[in-house]
Amino acid sequence: MTGNKMFYASLTFMAAFGLFSTAGAEKVIIAHRGASGYLPEHTLAAYAMAYAMGANFIEQDLAMTRDHVLICLHDSTLDATTDVAEVFPDRKRADGKYYPADFTLEEIRRLHARERLPRRFPRETRLFQIPTLEEAIQLVQGLNASTGRDVGIYPELKDPSFYKDEALPFEQTLLEVLAKYGYDGPDANIYIQCFSPSALMRLREEFKTTLPLMQLISDNKMLEGLGYEKIAGYAQAIGPEKKCIEENPALVTQAHAAGLKVHPYTFRKEFVPKAYADVKEEMRTFLFKYDIDGGFIDQPDLMKAVVDEQKQ
Ligand code: G3P
Ligand code: CA
């Protein structure tokens, strides 16, 4: 038996005796882009709703403006979730897209955030703006002060190589903002997530952050290429696409054995695999059969209900 095979065989044996089980440990509800199933993603309203629904973490995907301000936006472009084409019709690049990196914060303030998906919140409203990361943090920390709860943040560095090419200080600014708001050291109530292993390693090695990091995983090939032990050298958690766990449920035990939490993405009421009656059944399976530590959900109230079932 090769070294690798022996390693995984011993994990299987230990898992059979429950040595890596996190049964009984608190599962964390991560509000995906806020309560994005009910309100347009990455708006302060969606974050506040997620908080009120009992989320343990609120996610902020990040983009950067031309004047170096971090804003909460999923895409590298403004097209899908704002009215940019109506407000600034002449500001698209040759590829026909509008990039936040070409706008100042003052200009971003003139846009309205819109619903991305059909059959959710009506798209044609002018109720919402794009928040900055600082505003998102102020909201969460303000609610922590007024409620006595301790909800964390879960920012994602989206497309760091794009900002590197644009000569914009993406990672450095994130760490500066987090330090300003007291996120400091390995016990801070935050995970910084990214799909790029090199960006996360740079945070650890070049920027010397000691904050918790989470490696996003798009497929099992990526996970196999990286390996649990290597990831555990710089991160505290992995965020696999849900199908990675469906294809290989032992992934969770193997990650736990390496000291990594497992926070898969994304549970959505409207997109449930055929094997499950509804998203609650899907989440029960992931949380209590596969033993994930928490997950990203567009409807945080539904995951809260599933987590609370175990407490009754
Ligand atoms: O960050 C977890 C999950 O949100 C990754 O996918 O595209 O929704 O950012 P995406
Ligand atoms: Ca994300």
PDB file of C-alpha atoms and ligand atoms in Angstrom:
ATOM      1  CA  MET A   1       0.000   0.000   0.000  1.00  0.00           C
ATOM      2  CA  THR A   2       1.420   3.432  -0.909  1.00  0.00           C
ATOM      3  CA  GLY A   3       1.823   6.149   1.751  1.00  0.00           C
ATOM      4  CA  ASN A   4      -1.188   8.037   0.434  1.00  0.00           C
ATOM      5  CA  LYS A   5      -3.380   4.952   0.356  1.00  0.00           C
ATOM      6  CA  MET A   6      -2.366   4.081   3.929  1.00  0.00           C
ATOM      7  CA  PHE A   7      -3.139   7.637   5.035  1.00  0.00           C
ATOM      8  CA  TYR A   8      -6.669   7.482   3.600  1.00  0.00           C
ATOM      9  CA  ALA A   9      -7.251   3.890   4.805  1.00  0.00           C
ATOM     10  CA  SER A  10      -6.365   4.925   8.350  1.00  0.00           C
ATOM     11  CA  LEU A  11      -8.713   7.912   8.042  1.00  0.00           C
ATOM     12  CA  THR A  12     -11.526   5.590   6.971  1.00  0.00           C
ATOM     13  CA  PHE A  13     -10.842   3.318   9.941  1.00  0.00           C
ATOM     14  CA  MET A  14     -10.797   6.249  12.384  1.00  0.00           C
ATOM     15  CA  ALA A  15     -13.918   7.754  10.830  1.00  0.00           C
ATOM     16  CA  ALA A  16     -15.731   4.435  11.306  1.00  0.00           C
ATOM     17  CA  PHE A  17     -15.209   4.875  15.038  1.00  0.00           C
ATOM     18  CA  GLY A  18     -16.406   8.453  14.926  1.00  0.00           C
ATOM     19  CA  LEU A  19     -13.008   9.914  15.739  1.00  0.00           C
ATOM     20  CA  PHE A  20     -13.471  12.849  13.352  1.00  0.00           C
ATOM     21  CA  SER A  21     -17.175  13.338  13.905  1.00  0.00           C
ATOM     22  CA  THR A  22     -18.282  16.865  14.692  1.00  0.00           C
ATOM     23  CA  ALA A  23     -21.740  15.594  15.729  1.00  0.00           C
ATOM     24  CA  GLY A  24     -23.098  17.942  18.358  1.00  0.00           C
ATOM     25  CA  ALA A  25     -20.861  20.818  17.290  1.00  0.00           C
ATOM     26  CA  GLU A  26     -22.688  24.016  16.307  1.00  0.00           C
ATOM     27  CA  LYS A  27     -23.344  24.190  12.573  1.00  0.00           C
ATOM     28  CA  VAL A  28     -22.808  27.632  11.051  1.00  0.00           C
ATOM     29  CA  ILE A  29     -25.345  29.308   8.787  1.00  0.00           C
ATOM     30  CA  ILE A  30     -23.584  31.488   6.208  1.00  0.00           C
ATOM     31  CA  ALA A  31     -25.925  33.959   4.536  1.00  0.00           C
ATOM     32  CA  HIS A  32     -24.959  33.778   0.860  1.00  0.00           C
ATOM     33  CA  ARG A  33     -24.760  37.369  -0.423  1.00  0.00           C
ATOM     34  CA  GLY A  34     -27.050  38.195   2.542  1.00  0.00           C
ATOM     35  CA  ALA A  35     -30.603  36.847   2.526  1.00  0.00           C
ATOM     36  CA  SER A  36     -30.318  36.911  -1.261  1.00  0.00           C
ATOM     37  CA  GLY A  37     -33.308  34.613  -1.739  1.00  0.00           C
ATOM     38  CA  TYR A  38     -35.556  37.405  -0.504  1.00  0.00           C
ATOM     39  CA  LEU A  39     -33.836  40.723  -1.287  1.00  0.00           C
ATOM     40  CA  PRO A  40     -31.319  41.782  -3.953  1.00  0.00           C
ATOM     41  CA  GLU A  41     -27.907  40.284  -3.193  1.00  0.00           C
ATOM     42  CA  HIS A  42     -25.230  42.346  -1.456  1.00  0.00           C
ATOM     43  CA  THR A  43     -27.490  45.111  -0.202  1.00  0.00           C
ATOM     44  CA  LEU A  44     -27.586  46.326   3.392  1.00  0.00           C
ATOM     45  CA  ALA A  45     -31.243  45.269   3.489  1.00  0.00           C
ATOM     46  CA  ALA A  46     -30.303  41.701   2.504  1.00  0.00           C
ATOM     47  CA  TYR A  47     -27.556  41.642   5.141  1.00  0.00           C
ATOM     48  CA  ALA A  48     -29.892  42.941   7.873  1.00  0.00           C
ATOM     49  CA  MET A  49     -32.555  40.376   6.944  1.00  0.00           C
ATOM     50  CA  ALA A  50     -29.990  37.567   7.072  1.00  0.00           C
ATOM     51  CA  TYR A  51     -28.854  38.775  10.479  1.00  0.00           C
ATOM     52  CA  ALA A  52     -32.444  38.807  11.771  1.00  0.00           C
ATOM     53  CA  MET A  53     -33.003  35.279  10.420  1.00  0.00           C
ATOM     54  CA  GLY A  54     -30.252  33.936  12.642  1.00  0.00           C
ATOM     55  CA  ALA A  55     -27.260  33.657  10.311  1.00  0.00           C
ATOM     56  CA  ASN A  56     -23.908  33.091  12.012  1.00  0.00           C
ATOM     57  CA  PHE A  57     -21.949  34.724   9.174  1.00  0.00           C
ATOM     58  CA  ILE A  58     -22.888  37.230   6.481  1.00  0.00           C
ATOM     59  CA  GLU A  59     -21.036  36.870   3.173  1.00  0.00           C
ATOM     60  CA  GLN A  60     -19.596  39.824   1.249  1.00  0.00           C
ATOM     61  CA  ASP A  61     -18.207  39.208  -2.257  1.00  0.00           C
ATOM     62  CA  LEU A  62     -15.737  41.979  -2.986  1.00  0.00           C
ATOM     63  CA  ALA A  63     -14.849  44.235  -5.896  1.00  0.00           C
ATOM     64  CA  MET A  64     -12.740  47.420  -5.975  1.00  0.00           C
ATOM     65  CA  THR A  65     -13.395  50.902  -7.349  1.00  0.00           C
ATOM     66  CA  ARG A  66     -10.893  53.009  -9.277  1.00  0.00           C
ATOM     67  CA  ASP A  67     -10.274  55.055  -6.099  1.00  0.00           C
ATOM     68  CA  HIS A  68      -9.423  51.905  -4.105  1.00  0.00           C
ATOM     69  CA  VAL A  69     -12.653  51.400  -2.186  1.00  0.00           C
ATOM     70  CA  LEU A  70     -13.857  47.840  -1.556  1.00  0.00           C
ATOM     71  CA  ILE A  71     -17.497  47.403  -2.462  1.00  0.00           C
ATOM     72  CA  CYS A  72     -19.807  44.425  -2.034  1.00  0.00           C
ATOM     73  CA  LEU A  73     -20.491  42.985  -5.469  1.00  0.00           C
ATOM     74  CA  HIS A  74     -20.407  39.422  -6.755  1.00  0.00           C
ATOM     75  CA  ASP A  75     -19.253  40.049 -10.316  1.00  0.00           C
ATOM     76  CA  SER A  76     -16.186  41.831 -11.655  1.00  0.00           C
ATOM     77  CA  THR A  77     -18.705  43.789 -13.707  1.00  0.00           C
ATOM     78  CA  LEU A  78     -21.731  45.886 -12.788  1.00  0.00           C
ATOM     79  CA  ASP A  79     -23.974  44.750 -15.620  1.00  0.00           C
ATOM     80  CA  ALA A  80     -26.086  41.988 -14.078  1.00  0.00           C
ATOM     81  CA  THR A  81     -27.017  43.548 -10.743  1.00  0.00           C
ATOM     82  CA  THR A  82     -27.133  47.336 -11.268  1.00  0.00           C
ATOM     83  CA  ASP A  83     -28.624  49.954 -13.597  1.00  0.00           C
ATOM     84  CA  VAL A  84     -25.152  51.055 -14.756  1.00  0.00           C
ATOM     85  CA  ALA A  85     -26.033  50.855 -18.463  1.00  0.00           C
ATOM     86  CA  GLU A  86     -28.804  53.422 -17.926  1.00  0.00           C
ATOM     87  CA  VAL A  87     -26.838  55.766 -15.674  1.00  0.00           C
ATOM     88  CA  PHE A  88     -23.469  55.641 -17.492  1.00  0.00           C
ATOM     89  CA  PRO A  89     -24.230  54.438 -21.060  1.00  0.00           C
ATOM     90  CA  ASP A  90     -20.823  55.594 -22.372  1.00  0.00           C
ATOM     91  CA  ARG A  91     -18.599  53.919 -19.815  1.00  0.00           C
ATOM     92  CA  LYS A  92     -18.425  50.347 -21.045  1.00  0.00           C
ATOM     93  CA  ARG A  93     -15.164  48.785 -22.137  1.00  0.00           C
ATOM     94  CA  ALA A  94     -14.496  47.360 -25.598  1.00  0.00           C
ATOM     95  CA  ASP A  95     -15.956  44.047 -24.419  1.00  0.00           C
ATOM     96  CA  GLY A  96     -19.279  45.805 -23.818  1.00  0.00           C
ATOM     97  CA  LYS A  97     -19.100  45.439 -20.018  1.00  0.00           C
ATOM     98  CA  TYR A  98     -18.991  47.924 -17.150  1.00  0.00           C
ATOM     99  CA  TYR A  99     -16.255  47.369 -14.554  1.00  0.00           C
ATOM    100  CA  PRO A 100     -16.319  48.822 -11.031  1.00  0.00           C
ATOM    101  CA  ALA A 101     -12.571  49.295 -11.431  1.00  0.00           C
ATOM    102  CA  ASP A 102     -13.385  52.092 -13.919  1.00  0.00           C
ATOM    103  CA  PHE A 103     -15.670  54.011 -11.530  1.00  0.00           C
ATOM    104  CA  THR A 104     -15.085  56.085  -8.404  1.00  0.00           C
ATOM    105  CA  LEU A 105     -17.091  55.424  -5.276  1.00  0.00           C
ATOM    106  CA  GLU A 106     -18.949  58.682  -5.851  1.00  0.00           C
ATOM    107  CA  GLU A 107     -20.061  57.317  -9.241  1.00  0.00           C
ATOM    108  CA  ILE A 108     -20.958  53.906  -7.790  1.00  0.00           C
ATOM    109  CA  ARG A 109     -23.224  55.754  -5.334  1.00  0.00           C
ATOM    110  CA  ARG A 110     -25.364  56.895  -8.279  1.00  0.00           C
ATOM    111  CA  LEU A 111     -26.263  53.306  -9.196  1.00  0.00           C
ATOM    112  CA  HIS A 112     -29.091  51.124  -7.913  1.00  0.00           C
ATOM    113  CA  ALA A 113     -28.563  47.505  -6.939  1.00  0.00           C
ATOM    114  CA  ARG A 114     -30.994  45.132  -8.630  1.00  0.00           C
ATOM    115  CA  GLU A 115     -32.195  41.565  -8.254  1.00  0.00           C
ATOM    116  CA  ARG A 116     -30.222  39.147 -10.419  1.00  0.00           C
ATOM    117  CA  LEU A 117     -32.626  36.207 -10.686  1.00  0.00           C
ATOM    118  CA  PRO A 118     -36.172  35.960 -12.030  1.00  0.00           C
ATOM    119  CA  ARG A 119     -39.101  35.140  -9.712  1.00  0.00           C
ATOM    120  CA  ARG A 120     -37.442  36.809  -6.763  1.00  0.00           C
ATOM    121  CA  PHE A 121     -37.608  40.450  -5.615  1.00  0.00           C
ATOM    122  CA  PRO A 122     -38.923  42.677  -8.452  1.00  0.00           C
ATOM    123  CA  ARG A 123     -35.954  43.840 -10.511  1.00  0.00           C
ATOM    124  CA  GLU A 124     -37.199  47.259 -11.568  1.00  0.00           C
ATOM    125  CA  THR A 125     -36.985  49.095  -8.240  1.00  0.00           C
ATOM    126  CA  ARG A 126     -34.688  51.891  -7.146  1.00  0.00           C
ATOM    127  CA  LEU A 127     -34.655  50.975  -3.463  1.00  0.00           C
ATOM    128  CA  PHE A 128     -31.111  49.721  -2.987  1.00  0.00           C
ATOM    129  CA  GLN A 129     -27.510  50.876  -3.343  1.00  0.00           C
ATOM    130  CA  ILE A 130     -24.206  49.038  -3.499  1.00  0.00           C
ATOM    131  CA  PRO A 131     -22.636  49.030  -0.024  1.00  0.00           C
ATOM    132  CA  THR A 132     -18.959  49.389   0.716  1.00  0.00           C
ATOM    133  CA  LEU A 133     -17.258  46.688   2.772  1.00  0.00           C
ATOM    134  CA  GLU A 134     -16.936  49.225   5.587  1.00  0.00           C
ATOM    135  CA  GLU A 135     -20.683  49.835   5.579  1.00  0.00           C
ATOM    136  CA  ALA A 136     -21.360  46.097   5.639  1.00  0.00           C
ATOM    137  CA  ILE A 137     -19.057  45.702   8.621  1.00  0.00           C
ATOM    138  CA  GLN A 138     -20.610  48.688  10.400  1.00  0.00           C
ATOM    139  CA  LEU A 139     -24.039  47.108   9.939  1.00  0.00           C
ATOM    140  CA  VAL A 140     -22.993  43.710  11.313  1.00  0.00           C
ATOM    141  CA  GLN A 141     -21.000  45.194  14.195  1.00  0.00           C
ATOM    142  CA  GLY A 142     -23.826  47.643  14.969  1.00  0.00           C
ATOM    143  CA  LEU A 143     -26.318  44.783  15.138  1.00  0.00           C
ATOM    144  CA  ASN A 144     -23.894  42.800  17.279  1.00  0.00           C
ATOM    145  CA  ALA A 145     -23.831  45.752  19.687  1.00  0.00           C
ATOM    146  CA  SER A 146     -27.598  46.208  19.759  1.00  0.00           C
ATOM    147  CA  THR A 147     -28.538  42.501  19.983  1.00  0.00           C
ATOM    148  CA  GLY A 148     -25.657  41.099  22.023  1.00  0.00           C
ATOM    149  CA  ARG A 149     -25.061  38.427  19.375  1.00  0.00           C
ATOM    150  CA  ASP A 150     -21.689  37.804  17.729  1.00  0.00           C
ATOM    151  CA  VAL A 151     -22.253  37.361  14.012  1.00  0.00           C
ATOM    152  CA  GLY A 152     -19.198  37.096  11.792  1.00  0.00           C
ATOM    153  CA  ILE A 153     -18.352  38.256   8.292  1.00  0.00           C
ATOM    154  CA  TYR A 154     -17.218  36.079   5.386  1.00  0.00           C
ATOM    155  CA  PRO A 155     -15.624  38.305   2.694  1.00  0.00           C
ATOM    156  CA  GLU A 156     -14.553  36.780  -0.630  1.00  0.00           C
ATOM    157  CA  LEU A 157     -11.733  38.153  -2.752  1.00  0.00           C
ATOM    158  CA  LYS A 158     -13.306  37.873  -6.195  1.00  0.00           C
ATOM    159  CA  ASP A 159     -10.909  37.649  -9.112  1.00  0.00           C
ATOM    160  CA  PRO A 160      -7.697  38.886  -7.443  1.00  0.00           C
ATOM    161  CA  SER A 161      -5.697  38.446 -10.647  1.00  0.00           C
ATOM    162  CA  PHE A 162      -7.951  40.968 -12.405  1.00  0.00           C
ATOM    163  CA  TYR A 163      -7.158  43.599  -9.759  1.00  0.00           C
ATOM    164  CA  LYS A 164      -3.465  42.717  -9.884  1.00  0.00           C
ATOM    165  CA  ASP A 165      -3.487  43.389 -13.631  1.00  0.00           C
ATOM    166  CA  GLU A 166      -5.319  46.678 -12.965  1.00  0.00           C
ATOM    167  CA  ALA A 167      -2.609  47.619 -10.396  1.00  0.00           C
ATOM    168  CA  LEU A 168      -5.276  48.012  -7.699  1.00  0.00           C
ATOM    169  CA  PRO A 169      -4.380  47.125  -4.062  1.00  0.00           C
ATOM    170  CA  PHE A 170      -7.128  44.552  -3.553  1.00  0.00           C
ATOM    171  CA  GLU A 171      -5.742  42.240  -0.845  1.00  0.00           C
ATOM    172  CA  GLN A 172      -3.841  44.946   1.035  1.00  0.00           C
ATOM    173  CA  THR A 173      -6.938  47.158   1.269  1.00  0.00           C
ATOM    174  CA  LEU A 174      -9.011  44.259   2.576  1.00  0.00           C
ATOM    175  CA  LEU A 175      -6.550  43.613   5.381  1.00  0.00           C
ATOM    176  CA  GLU A 176      -6.378  47.334   6.221  1.00  0.00           C
ATOM    177  CA  VAL A 177     -10.175  47.628   6.458  1.00  0.00           C
ATOM    178  CA  LEU A 178     -10.405  44.490   8.593  1.00  0.00           C
ATOM    179  CA  ALA A 179      -7.702  45.768  10.949  1.00  0.00           C
ATOM    180  CA  LYS A 180      -9.529  49.103  11.241  1.00  0.00           C
ATOM    181  CA  TYR A 181     -12.636  47.255  12.470  1.00  0.00           C
ATOM    182  CA  GLY A 182     -10.799  45.028  14.929  1.00  0.00           C
ATOM    183  CA  TYR A 183     -10.578  41.766  12.982  1.00  0.00           C
ATOM    184  CA  ASP A 184      -7.286  40.530  14.289  1.00  0.00           C
ATOM    185  CA  GLY A 185      -5.709  37.101  14.803  1.00  0.00           C
ATOM    186  CA  PRO A 186      -6.837  33.492  14.399  1.00  0.00           C
ATOM    187  CA  ASP A 187      -9.889  33.789  16.693  1.00  0.00           C
ATOM    188  CA  ALA A 188     -11.481  36.734  14.870  1.00  0.00           C
ATOM    189  CA  ASN A 189     -15.071  36.071  13.813  1.00  0.00           C
ATOM    190  CA  ILE A 190     -14.327  36.005  10.116  1.00  0.00           C
ATOM    191  CA  TYR A 191     -13.188  33.795   7.281  1.00  0.00           C
ATOM    192  CA  ILE A 192     -11.550  35.323   4.209  1.00  0.00           C
ATOM    193  CA  GLN A 193     -12.430  33.131   1.211  1.00  0.00           C
ATOM    194  CA  CYS A 194     -11.023  32.865  -2.288  1.00  0.00           C
ATOM    195  CA  PHE A 195     -10.903  30.372  -5.183  1.00  0.00           C
ATOM    196  CA  SER A 196      -7.260  31.245  -5.833  1.00  0.00           C
ATOM    197  CA  PRO A 197      -4.835  29.238  -3.665  1.00  0.00           C
ATOM    198  CA  SER A 198      -2.007  31.597  -4.583  1.00  0.00           C
ATOM    199  CA  ALA A 199      -3.995  34.640  -3.424  1.00  0.00           C
ATOM    200  CA  LEU A 200      -4.688  32.972  -0.067  1.00  0.00           C
ATOM    201  CA  MET A 201      -1.060  31.901   0.293  1.00  0.00           C
ATOM    202  CA  ARG A 202      -0.016  35.470  -0.471  1.00  0.00           C
ATOM    203  CA  LEU A 203      -2.283  36.719   2.326  1.00  0.00           C
ATOM    204  CA  ARG A 204      -0.590  34.308   4.704  1.00  0.00           C
ATOM    205  CA  GLU A 205       3.012  34.561   3.570  1.00  0.00           C
ATOM    206  CA  GLU A 206       3.416  38.014   2.040  1.00  0.00           C
ATOM    207  CA  PHE A 207       0.852  40.017   4.000  1.00  0.00           C
ATOM    208  CA  LYS A 208       1.413  37.913   7.154  1.00  0.00           C
ATOM    209  CA  THR A 209      -2.236  37.775   8.119  1.00  0.00           C
ATOM    210  CA  THR A 210      -3.178  35.402  10.938  1.00  0.00           C
ATOM    211  CA  LEU A 211      -6.919  35.697  10.217  1.00  0.00           C
ATOM    212  CA  PRO A 212      -8.882  32.502   9.372  1.00  0.00           C
ATOM    213  CA  LEU A 213      -8.796  31.705   5.635  1.00  0.00           C
ATOM    214  CA  MET A 214     -11.092  29.502   3.571  1.00  0.00           C
ATOM    215  CA  GLN A 215     -10.121  27.805   0.302  1.00  0.00           C
ATOM    216  CA  LEU A 216     -13.008  27.640  -2.153  1.00  0.00           C
ATOM    217  CA  ILE A 217     -13.036  24.430  -4.227  1.00  0.00           C
ATOM    218  CA  SER A 218     -14.770  24.290  -7.598  1.00  0.00           C
ATOM    219  CA  ASP A 219     -14.417  20.539  -8.235  1.00  0.00           C
ATOM    220  CA  ASN A 220     -12.768  17.402  -6.872  1.00  0.00           C
ATOM    221  CA  LYS A 221      -9.947  17.626  -9.397  1.00  0.00           C
ATOM    222  CA  MET A 222      -8.932  20.942  -7.842  1.00  0.00           C
ATOM    223  CA  LEU A 223      -9.109  19.422  -4.349  1.00  0.00           C
ATOM    224  CA  GLU A 224      -7.040  16.389  -5.354  1.00  0.00           C
ATOM    225  CA  GLY A 225      -4.467  18.647  -6.998  1.00  0.00           C
ATOM    226  CA  LEU A 226      -4.075  20.768  -3.902  1.00  0.00           C
ATOM    227  CA  GLY A 227      -4.424  18.067  -1.202  1.00  0.00           C
ATOM    228  CA  TYR A 228      -5.847  18.493   2.294  1.00  0.00           C
ATOM    229  CA  GLU A 229      -2.515  18.781   4.048  1.00  0.00           C
ATOM    230  CA  LYS A 230      -1.255  21.523   1.761  1.00  0.00           C
ATOM    231  CA  ILE A 231      -4.486  23.507   2.193  1.00  0.00           C
ATOM    232  CA  ALA A 232      -4.283  23.048   5.961  1.00  0.00           C
ATOM    233  CA  GLY A 233      -0.864  24.713   5.782  1.00  0.00           C
ATOM    234  CA  TYR A 234      -2.476  28.069   5.024  1.00  0.00           C
ATOM    235  CA  ALA A 235      -6.267  27.764   5.555  1.00  0.00           C
ATOM    236  CA  GLN A 236      -8.677  26.788   8.307  1.00  0.00           C
ATOM    237  CA  ALA A 237     -11.596  25.715   6.110  1.00  0.00           C
ATOM    238  CA  ILE A 238     -12.568  24.570   2.647  1.00  0.00           C
ATOM    239  CA  GLY A 239     -15.652  25.641   0.719  1.00  0.00           C
ATOM    240  CA  PRO A 240     -16.378  22.921  -1.853  1.00  0.00           C
ATOM    241  CA  GLU A 241     -19.135  23.138  -4.413  1.00  0.00           C
ATOM    242  CA  LYS A 242     -21.860  20.811  -3.052  1.00  0.00           C
ATOM    243  CA  LYS A 243     -21.377  18.268  -5.834  1.00  0.00           C
ATOM    244  CA  CYS A 244     -17.825  17.587  -4.580  1.00  0.00           C
ATOM    245  CA  ILE A 245     -19.360  16.094  -1.426  1.00  0.00           C
ATOM    246  CA  GLU A 246     -22.094  14.217  -3.292  1.00  0.00           C
ATOM    247  CA  GLU A 247     -19.369  12.637  -5.445  1.00  0.00           C
ATOM    248  CA  ASN A 248     -17.102  11.922  -2.503  1.00  0.00           C
ATOM    249  CA  PRO A 249     -18.756  12.078   0.933  1.00  0.00           C
ATOM    250  CA  ALA A 250     -15.475  10.952   2.567  1.00  0.00           C
ATOM    251  CA  LEU A 251     -14.154  14.400   1.663  1.00  0.00           C
ATOM    252  CA  VAL A 252     -15.664  15.758   4.885  1.00  0.00           C
ATOM    253  CA  THR A 253     -13.927  13.240   7.141  1.00  0.00           C
ATOM    254  CA  GLN A 254     -10.673  13.722   5.299  1.00  0.00           C
ATOM    255  CA  ALA A 255     -10.868  17.494   5.653  1.00  0.00           C
ATOM    256  CA  HIS A 256     -11.721  17.198   9.345  1.00  0.00           C
ATOM    257  CA  ALA A 257      -8.749  14.896   9.827  1.00  0.00           C
ATOM    258  CA  ALA A 258      -6.526  17.605   8.362  1.00  0.00           C
ATOM    259  CA  GLY A 259      -8.044  20.140  10.776  1.00  0.00           C
ATOM    260  CA  LEU A 260     -10.191  21.868   8.146  1.00  0.00           C
ATOM    261  CA  LYS A 261     -13.810  22.937   8.576  1.00  0.00           C
ATOM    262  CA  VAL A 262     -16.095  22.244   5.599  1.00  0.00           C
ATOM    263  CA  HIS A 263     -18.498  24.983   4.398  1.00  0.00           C
ATOM    264  CA  PRO A 264     -19.977  23.995   1.007  1.00  0.00           C
ATOM    265  CA  TYR A 265     -21.842  26.303  -1.362  1.00  0.00           C
ATOM    266  CA  THR A 266     -24.649  27.019  -2.285  1.00  0.00           C
ATOM    267  CA  PHE A 267     -28.005  25.835  -0.944  1.00  0.00           C
ATOM    268  CA  ARG A 268     -30.959  27.478  -2.709  1.00  0.00           C
ATOM    269  CA  LYS A 269     -34.658  26.790  -2.285  1.00  0.00           C
ATOM    270  CA  GLU A 270     -35.191  27.099  -6.051  1.00  0.00           C
ATOM    271  CA  PHE A 271     -32.350  24.819  -7.193  1.00  0.00           C
ATOM    272  CA  VAL A 272     -32.537  21.466  -5.425  1.00  0.00           C
ATOM    273  CA  PRO A 273     -31.088  18.255  -6.908  1.00  0.00           C
ATOM    274  CA  LYS A 274     -33.737  15.684  -7.872  1.00  0.00           C
ATOM    275  CA  ALA A 275     -32.609  13.291  -5.130  1.00  0.00           C
ATOM    276  CA  TYR A 276     -34.162  15.539  -2.462  1.00  0.00           C
ATOM    277  CA  ALA A 277     -37.771  16.512  -1.825  1.00  0.00           C
ATOM    278  CA  ASP A 278     -36.755  20.093  -0.975  1.00  0.00           C
ATOM    279  CA  VAL A 279     -33.832  22.198   0.184  1.00  0.00           C
ATOM    280  CA  LYS A 280     -34.460  21.361   3.835  1.00  0.00           C
ATOM    281  CA  GLU A 281     -34.051  17.657   3.132  1.00  0.00           C
ATOM    282  CA  GLU A 282     -30.915  18.438   1.134  1.00  0.00           C
ATOM    283  CA  MET A 283     -29.482  20.469   4.002  1.00  0.00           C
ATOM    284  CA  ARG A 284     -30.382  17.784   6.606  1.00  0.00           C
ATOM    285  CA  THR A 285     -28.407  15.281   4.560  1.00  0.00           C
ATOM    286  CA  PHE A 286     -25.375  17.528   4.227  1.00  0.00           C
ATOM    287  CA  LEU A 287     -25.407  18.792   7.814  1.00  0.00           C
ATOM    288  CA  PHE A 288     -26.135  15.567   9.684  1.00  0.00           C
ATOM    289  CA  LYS A 289     -25.243  12.681   7.363  1.00  0.00           C
ATOM    290  CA  TYR A 290     -22.237  14.121   5.575  1.00  0.00           C
ATOM    291  CA  ASP A 291     -21.395  16.134   8.734  1.00  0.00           C
ATOM    292  CA  ILE A 292     -20.469  19.462   7.141  1.00  0.00           C
ATOM    293  CA  ASP A 293     -19.733  22.273   9.581  1.00  0.00           C
ATOM    294  CA  GLY A 294     -22.089  24.758   7.945  1.00  0.00           C
ATOM    295  CA  GLY A 295     -22.913  26.079   4.517  1.00  0.00           C
ATOM    296  CA  PHE A 296     -23.812  28.965   2.254  1.00  0.00           C
ATOM    297  CA  ILE A 297     -27.555  29.482   1.840  1.00  0.00           C
ATOM    298  CA  ASP A 298     -29.676  32.052  -0.012  1.00  0.00           C
ATOM    299  CA  GLN A 299     -32.524  31.573   2.504  1.00  0.00           C
ATOM    300  CA  PRO A 300     -30.855  31.607   5.939  1.00  0.00           C
ATOM    301  CA  ASP A 301     -34.170  31.067   7.770  1.00  0.00           C
ATOM    302  CA  LEU A 302     -34.496  27.620   6.156  1.00  0.00           C
ATOM    303  CA  MET A 303     -31.060  26.466   7.309  1.00  0.00           C
ATOM    304  CA  LYS A 304     -31.738  27.896  10.761  1.00  0.00           C
ATOM    305  CA  ALA A 305     -34.941  25.819  10.917  1.00  0.00           C
ATOM    306  CA  VAL A 306     -33.032  22.656   9.981  1.00  0.00           C
ATOM    307  CA  VAL A 307     -30.258  23.338  12.509  1.00  0.00           C
ATOM    308  CA  ASP A 308     -32.849  24.022  15.225  1.00  0.00           C
ATOM    309  CA  GLU A 309     -34.650  20.719  14.548  1.00  0.00           C
ATOM    310  CA  GLN A 310     -31.688  18.975  16.180  1.00  0.00           C
ATOM    311  CA  LYS A 311     -32.013  21.058  19.324  1.00  0.00           C
ATOM    312  CA  GLN A 312     -35.614  20.042  20.063  1.00  0.00           C
TER     313      GLN A 312
HETATM  314  O1  G3P B   1     -18.286  31.929  -1.752  1.00  0.00           O
HETATM  315  C1  G3P B   1     -19.111  30.811  -1.691  1.00  0.00           C
HETATM  316  C2  G3P B   1     -19.885  30.892  -2.921  1.00  0.00           C
HETATM  317  O2  G3P B   1     -20.498  32.137  -2.837  1.00  0.00           O
HETATM  318  C3  G3P B   1     -19.014  30.795  -4.133  1.00  0.00           C
HETATM  319  O3  G3P B   1     -19.718  31.053  -5.235  1.00  0.00           O
HETATM  320  O4  G3P B   1     -20.107  32.486  -7.139  1.00  0.00           O
HETATM  321  O5  G3P B   1     -21.683  32.583  -5.228  1.00  0.00           O
HETATM  322  O6  G3P B   1     -19.416  33.553  -5.005  1.00  0.00           O
HETATM  323  P1  G3P B   1     -20.250  32.488  -5.658  1.00  0.00           P
HETATM  324 CA    CA B   2     -19.108  34.114  -2.747  1.00  0.00          CA
END
